[in-house]
Short mmCIF file of C-alpha atoms in Angstrom, two decimals:
data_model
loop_
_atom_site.label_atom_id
_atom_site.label_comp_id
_atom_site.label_asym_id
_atom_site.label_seq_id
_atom_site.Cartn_x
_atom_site.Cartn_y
_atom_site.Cartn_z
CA UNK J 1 0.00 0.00 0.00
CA UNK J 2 1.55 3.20 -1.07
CA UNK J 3 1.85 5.88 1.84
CA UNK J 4 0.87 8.98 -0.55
CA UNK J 5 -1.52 7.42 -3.08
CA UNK J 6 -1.91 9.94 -6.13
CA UNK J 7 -4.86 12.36 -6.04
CA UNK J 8 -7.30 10.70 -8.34
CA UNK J 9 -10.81 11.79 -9.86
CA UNK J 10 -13.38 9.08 -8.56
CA UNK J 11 -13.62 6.32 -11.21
CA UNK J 12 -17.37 6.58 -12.72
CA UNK J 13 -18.37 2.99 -11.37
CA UNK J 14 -18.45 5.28 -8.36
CA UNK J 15 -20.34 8.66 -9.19
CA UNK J 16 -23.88 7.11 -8.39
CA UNK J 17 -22.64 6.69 -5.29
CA UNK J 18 -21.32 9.56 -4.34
CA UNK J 19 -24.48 11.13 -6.05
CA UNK J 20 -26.59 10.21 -3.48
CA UNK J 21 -24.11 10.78 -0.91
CA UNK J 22 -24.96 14.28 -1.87
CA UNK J 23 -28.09 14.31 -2.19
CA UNK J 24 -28.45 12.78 1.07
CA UNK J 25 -26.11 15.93 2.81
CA UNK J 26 -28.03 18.83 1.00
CA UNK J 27 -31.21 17.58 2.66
CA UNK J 28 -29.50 19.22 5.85
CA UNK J 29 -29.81 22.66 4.63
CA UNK J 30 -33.97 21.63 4.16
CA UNK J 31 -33.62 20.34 8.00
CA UNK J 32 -31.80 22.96 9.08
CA UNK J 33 -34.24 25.25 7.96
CA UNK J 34 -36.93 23.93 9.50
CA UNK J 35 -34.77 23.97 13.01
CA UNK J 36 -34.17 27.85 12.45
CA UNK J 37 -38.04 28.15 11.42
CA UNK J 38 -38.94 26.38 14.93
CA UNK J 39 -36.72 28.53 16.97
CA UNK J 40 -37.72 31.54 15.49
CA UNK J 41 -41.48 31.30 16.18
CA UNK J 42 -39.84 30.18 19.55
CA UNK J 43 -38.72 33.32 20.21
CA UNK J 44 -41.55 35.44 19.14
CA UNK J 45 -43.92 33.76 21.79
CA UNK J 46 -45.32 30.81 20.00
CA UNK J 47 -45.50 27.52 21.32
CA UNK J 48 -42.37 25.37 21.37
CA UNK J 49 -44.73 22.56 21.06
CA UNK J 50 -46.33 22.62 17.73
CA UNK J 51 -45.92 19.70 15.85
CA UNK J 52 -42.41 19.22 18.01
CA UNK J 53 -40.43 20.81 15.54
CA UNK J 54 -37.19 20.83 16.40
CA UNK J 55 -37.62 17.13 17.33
CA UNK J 56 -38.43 16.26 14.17
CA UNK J 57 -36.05 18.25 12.53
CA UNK J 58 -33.17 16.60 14.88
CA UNK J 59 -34.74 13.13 13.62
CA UNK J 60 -34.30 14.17 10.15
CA UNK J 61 -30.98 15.38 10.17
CA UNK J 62 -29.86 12.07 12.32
CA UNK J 63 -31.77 10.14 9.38
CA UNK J 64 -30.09 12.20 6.32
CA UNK J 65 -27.23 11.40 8.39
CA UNK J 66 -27.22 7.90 8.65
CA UNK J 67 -27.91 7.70 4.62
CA UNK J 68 -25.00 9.89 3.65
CA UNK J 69 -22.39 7.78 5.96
CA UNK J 70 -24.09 4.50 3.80
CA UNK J 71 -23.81 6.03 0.91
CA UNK J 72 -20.31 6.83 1.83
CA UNK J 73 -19.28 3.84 2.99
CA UNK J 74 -20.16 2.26 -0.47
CA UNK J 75 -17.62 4.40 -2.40
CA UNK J 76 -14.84 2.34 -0.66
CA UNK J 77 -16.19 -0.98 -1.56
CA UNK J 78 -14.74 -2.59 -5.06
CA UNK J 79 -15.02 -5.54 -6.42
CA UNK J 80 -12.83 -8.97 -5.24
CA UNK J 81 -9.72 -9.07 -7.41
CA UNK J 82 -9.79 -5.13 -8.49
CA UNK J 83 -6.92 -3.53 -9.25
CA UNK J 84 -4.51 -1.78 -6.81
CA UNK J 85 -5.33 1.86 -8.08
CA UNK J 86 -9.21 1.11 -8.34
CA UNK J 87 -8.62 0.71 -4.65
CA UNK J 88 -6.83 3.65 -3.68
CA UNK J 89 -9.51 5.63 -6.22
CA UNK J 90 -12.35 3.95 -4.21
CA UNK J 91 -10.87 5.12 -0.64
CA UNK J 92 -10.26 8.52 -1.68
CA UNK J 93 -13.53 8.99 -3.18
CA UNK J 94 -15.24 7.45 0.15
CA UNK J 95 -12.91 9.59 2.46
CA UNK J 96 -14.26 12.87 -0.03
CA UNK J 97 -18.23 11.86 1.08
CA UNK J 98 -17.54 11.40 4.68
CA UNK J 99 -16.13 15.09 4.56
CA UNK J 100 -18.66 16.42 2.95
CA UNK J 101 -21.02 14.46 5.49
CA UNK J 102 -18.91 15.70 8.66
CA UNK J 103 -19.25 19.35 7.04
CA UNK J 104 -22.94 19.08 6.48
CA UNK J 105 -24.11 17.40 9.91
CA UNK J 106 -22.08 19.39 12.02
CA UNK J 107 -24.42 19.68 14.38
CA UNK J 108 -25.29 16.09 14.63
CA UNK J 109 -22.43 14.51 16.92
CA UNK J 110 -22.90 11.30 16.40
CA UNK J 111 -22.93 11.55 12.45
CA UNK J 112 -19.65 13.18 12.92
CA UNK J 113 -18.22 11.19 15.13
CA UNK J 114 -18.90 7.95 12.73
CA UNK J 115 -18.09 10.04 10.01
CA UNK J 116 -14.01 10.89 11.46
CA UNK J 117 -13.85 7.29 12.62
CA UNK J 118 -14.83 5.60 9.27
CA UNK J 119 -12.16 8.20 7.69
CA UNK J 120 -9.70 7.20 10.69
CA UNK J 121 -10.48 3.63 9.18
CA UNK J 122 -9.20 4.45 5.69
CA UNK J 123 -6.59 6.50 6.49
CA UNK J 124 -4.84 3.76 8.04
CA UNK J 125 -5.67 1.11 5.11
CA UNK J 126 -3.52 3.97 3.16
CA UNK J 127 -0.92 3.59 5.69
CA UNK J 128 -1.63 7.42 6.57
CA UNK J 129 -0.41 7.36 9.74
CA UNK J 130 -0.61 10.95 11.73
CA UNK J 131 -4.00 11.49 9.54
CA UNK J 132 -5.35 8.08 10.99
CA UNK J 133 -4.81 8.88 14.56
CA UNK J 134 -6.37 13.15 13.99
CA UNK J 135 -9.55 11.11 12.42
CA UNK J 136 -10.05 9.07 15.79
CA UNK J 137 -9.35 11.77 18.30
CA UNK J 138 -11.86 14.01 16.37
CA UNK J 139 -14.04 10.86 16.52
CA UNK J 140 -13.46 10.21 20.13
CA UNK J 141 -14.29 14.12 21.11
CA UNK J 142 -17.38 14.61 18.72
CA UNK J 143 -19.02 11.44 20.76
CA UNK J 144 -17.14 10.10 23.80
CA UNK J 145 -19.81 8.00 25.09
CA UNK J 146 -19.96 6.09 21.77
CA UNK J 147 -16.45 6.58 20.40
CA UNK J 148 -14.45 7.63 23.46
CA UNK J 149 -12.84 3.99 24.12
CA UNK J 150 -13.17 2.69 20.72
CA UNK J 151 -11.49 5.56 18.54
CA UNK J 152 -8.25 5.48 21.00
CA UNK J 153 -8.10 1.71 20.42
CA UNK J 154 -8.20 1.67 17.16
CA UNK J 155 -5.62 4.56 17.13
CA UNK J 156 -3.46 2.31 19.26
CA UNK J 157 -3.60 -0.22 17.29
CA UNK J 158 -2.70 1.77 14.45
CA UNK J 159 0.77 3.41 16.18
CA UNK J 160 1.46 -0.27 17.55
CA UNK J 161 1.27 -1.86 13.46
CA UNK J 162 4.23 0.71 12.91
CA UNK J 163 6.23 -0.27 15.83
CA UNK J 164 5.80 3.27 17.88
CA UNK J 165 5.01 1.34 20.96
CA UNK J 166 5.58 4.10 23.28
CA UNK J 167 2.94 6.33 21.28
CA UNK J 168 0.76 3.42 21.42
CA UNK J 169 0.77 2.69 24.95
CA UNK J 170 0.03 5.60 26.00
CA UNK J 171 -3.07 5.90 23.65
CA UNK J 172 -4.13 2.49 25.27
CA UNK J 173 -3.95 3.63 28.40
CA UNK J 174 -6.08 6.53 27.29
CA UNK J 175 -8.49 4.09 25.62
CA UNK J 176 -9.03 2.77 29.21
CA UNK J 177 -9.96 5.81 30.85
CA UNK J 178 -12.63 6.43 28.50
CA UNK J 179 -16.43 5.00 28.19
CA UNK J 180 -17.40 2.01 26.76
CA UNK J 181 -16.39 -1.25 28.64
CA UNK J 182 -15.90 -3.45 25.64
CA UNK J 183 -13.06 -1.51 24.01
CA UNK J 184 -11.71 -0.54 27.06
CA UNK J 185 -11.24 -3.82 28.30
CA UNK J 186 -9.31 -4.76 25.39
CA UNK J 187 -7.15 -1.53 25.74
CA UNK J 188 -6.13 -3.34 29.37
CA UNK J 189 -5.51 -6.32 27.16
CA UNK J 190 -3.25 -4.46 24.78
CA UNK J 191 -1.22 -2.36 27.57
CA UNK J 192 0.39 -5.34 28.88
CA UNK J 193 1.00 -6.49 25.22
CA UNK J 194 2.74 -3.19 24.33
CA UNK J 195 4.62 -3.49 27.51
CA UNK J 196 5.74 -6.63 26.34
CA UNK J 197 6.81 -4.96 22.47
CA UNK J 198 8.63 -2.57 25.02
CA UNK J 199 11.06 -4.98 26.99
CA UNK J 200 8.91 -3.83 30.60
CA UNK J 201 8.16 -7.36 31.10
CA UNK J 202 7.73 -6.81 35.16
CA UNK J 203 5.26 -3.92 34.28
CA UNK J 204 3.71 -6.25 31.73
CA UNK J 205 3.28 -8.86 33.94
CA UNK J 206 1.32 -6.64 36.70
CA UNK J 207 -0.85 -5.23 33.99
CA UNK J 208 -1.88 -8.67 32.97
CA UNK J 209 -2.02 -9.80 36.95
CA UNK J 210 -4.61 -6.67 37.36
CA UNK J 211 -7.00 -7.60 34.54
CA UNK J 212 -7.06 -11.32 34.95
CA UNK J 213 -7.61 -10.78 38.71
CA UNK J 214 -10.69 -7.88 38.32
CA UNK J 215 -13.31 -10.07 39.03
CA UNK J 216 -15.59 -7.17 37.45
CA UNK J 217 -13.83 -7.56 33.82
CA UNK J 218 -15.47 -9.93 31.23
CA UNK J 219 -14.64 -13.56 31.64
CA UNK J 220 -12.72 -13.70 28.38
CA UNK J 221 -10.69 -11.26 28.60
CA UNK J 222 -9.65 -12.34 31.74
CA UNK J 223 -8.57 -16.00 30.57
CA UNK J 224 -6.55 -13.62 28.02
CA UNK J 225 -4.85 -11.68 30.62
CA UNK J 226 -4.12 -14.89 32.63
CA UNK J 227 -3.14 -16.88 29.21
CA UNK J 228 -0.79 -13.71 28.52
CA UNK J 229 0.74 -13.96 31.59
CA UNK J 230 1.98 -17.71 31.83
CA UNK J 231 3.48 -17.08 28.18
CA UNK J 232 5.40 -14.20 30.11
CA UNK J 233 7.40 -16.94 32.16
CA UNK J 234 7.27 -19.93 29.17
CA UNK J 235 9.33 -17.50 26.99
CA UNK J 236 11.91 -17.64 30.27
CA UNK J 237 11.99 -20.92 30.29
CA UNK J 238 10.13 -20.61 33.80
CA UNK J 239 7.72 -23.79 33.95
CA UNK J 240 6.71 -23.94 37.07
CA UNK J 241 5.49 -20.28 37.55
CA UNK J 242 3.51 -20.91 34.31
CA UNK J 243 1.88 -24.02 35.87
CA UNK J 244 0.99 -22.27 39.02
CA UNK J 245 -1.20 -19.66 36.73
CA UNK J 246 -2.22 -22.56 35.10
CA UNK J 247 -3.83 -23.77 38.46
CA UNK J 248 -5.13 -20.42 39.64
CA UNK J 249 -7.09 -19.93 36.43
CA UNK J 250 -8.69 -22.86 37.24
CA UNK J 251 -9.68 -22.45 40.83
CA UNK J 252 -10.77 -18.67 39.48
CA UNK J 253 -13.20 -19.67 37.26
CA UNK J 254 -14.35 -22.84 39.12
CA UNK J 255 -18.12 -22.14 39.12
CA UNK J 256 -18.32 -20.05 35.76
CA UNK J 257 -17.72 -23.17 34.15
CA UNK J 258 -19.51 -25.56 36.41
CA UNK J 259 -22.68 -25.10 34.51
CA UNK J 260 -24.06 -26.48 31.11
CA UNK J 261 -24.68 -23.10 29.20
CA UNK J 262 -23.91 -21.51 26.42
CA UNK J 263 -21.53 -19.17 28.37
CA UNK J 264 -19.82 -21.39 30.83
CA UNK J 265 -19.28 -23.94 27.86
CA UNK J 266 -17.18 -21.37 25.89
CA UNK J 267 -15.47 -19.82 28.68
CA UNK J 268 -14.63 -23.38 29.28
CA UNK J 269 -13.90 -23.87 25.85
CA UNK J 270 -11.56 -20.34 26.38
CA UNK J 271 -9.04 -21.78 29.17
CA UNK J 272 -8.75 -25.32 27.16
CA UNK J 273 -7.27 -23.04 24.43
CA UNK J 274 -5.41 -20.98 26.29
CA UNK J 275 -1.97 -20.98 23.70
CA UNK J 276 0.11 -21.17 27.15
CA UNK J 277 -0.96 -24.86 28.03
CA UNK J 278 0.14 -26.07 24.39
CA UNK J 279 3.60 -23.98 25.14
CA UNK J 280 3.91 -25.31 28.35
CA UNK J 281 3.64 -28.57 27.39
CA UNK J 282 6.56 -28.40 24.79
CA UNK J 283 8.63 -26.99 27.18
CA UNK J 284 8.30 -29.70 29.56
CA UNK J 285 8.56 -31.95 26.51
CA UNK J 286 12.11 -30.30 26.11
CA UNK J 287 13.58 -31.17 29.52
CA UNK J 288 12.38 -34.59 29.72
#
């Protein structure tokens, strides 16, 4: 993937597209019109109420939103097999229409936010590094709540793919801070990773110790955090230390698994898997 793909003019295959992309963005001026309309009668006495106006003409806007950011989304799709430019052509034209959407529904935060975090998206498939990460923070600020966790961990995850660990561990740790439990649980995950990338294998391993013992953090993640942990001492060759988180994962998740459900079966499932029993077991194949 080239780092500073050539300005292109959208192929045709994609005009339609982008067409209604348009279409979809101008109907903002139409909502926003009827917004202005609703508080202007507002403030010459007349009742707020009638026919909830501004209501609907939030609705709307969210609506037209939601279309243009389809629409948009479309542009970057080609067909299997395509051609390398056709791709690049298909991602510019796509990052163009979430633009013009973030310009449009400016006043529609979470339109924007999904907007700069679809753009952070393809900004990284085009290996656009410091572009990537601006998308996501402007994602992150426009709608914390939705994209406060998320955005940083995907911005992470972006800075960690070209080996600036240090950059990337701190937008983790960032990541973790913010709302949204799912990302932000993986952004634990991640910081004792990066820790690892970093040679802070002590740090690493407390990180990991912290999330696999948080008896409030999903299940899975924290047969990751434990499984991450034991391959901390297999890589030094220390068996026995891996065994005994072996055995603590075990006694930790004793009655999660006890039952016959769907989600004690695959947690189950989980700590069978975990890739530190297989590498324990070669290394004891080793010394014997």
């Amino acid at each position: 993937m080239q780092s500073n793909p050539r300005k292109s003019e959208p192929a045709t295959a994609y005009e339609s597209s982008y067409g209604r992309v348009r279409r979809a963005c101008f109907a903002l001026f139409a909502c926003a019109a009827l917004l202005a309309g609703h508080r202007g009668a507002v403030a010459q006495g007349e009742s707020p109420d009638r026919g909830n106006g501004q209501t609907d003409a939030i609705a709307a806007l969210r609506k037209e939103g939601k279309k243009a950011l389809a629409a948009a989304a479309k542009l970057a799709r080609v067909p299997s097999g395509s051609e390398h430019e056709a791709r690049i052509r298909a991602i510019e034209s796509a990052l163009e229409a979430y633009a013009g959407c973030i310009e449009r529904f400016g006043k529609v935060p979470s339109i924007v936010a999904d907007g700069e975090f679809r753009r952070g998206q393809l900004f990284a498939k085009l290996q656009q590094v410091e572009s990537a990460c601006s998308a996501f923070e402007r994602a992150a600020d426009s709608d914390t709540e939705v994209f406060g966790a998320r955005a940083w961990l995907e911005k992470a995850h972006v800075l960690r793919r070209h080996k600036r660990y240090t950059d990337a561990l701190a937008a983790y740790r960032r990541s973790v801070t913010l709302p949204g439990p799912r990302y932000s649980g993986q952004a634990r995950l991640w910081v004792g990773k990066t820790l690892v990338s970093l040679g802070r294998v002590p740090d690493a391993r407390t990180s990991f110790g912290e999330l696999a013992r948080d008896s409030k953090a999903d299940a899975r993640l924290r047969v990751q955090a434990f499984d991450e942990l034991a391959m901390s001492w297999i890589r030094e060759n220390e068996a026995d230390a891996a065994a005994r988180i072996h055995a603590e994962v075990d006694s930790a998740f004793a009655t999660e698994v006890a039952g016959d459900d769907k989600t004690a079966i695959a947690l189950a499932r989980a700590i069978e898997r975990m890739r530190s029993k297989k590498s324990l077991a070669r290394l004891r194949a080793k010394r014997s």
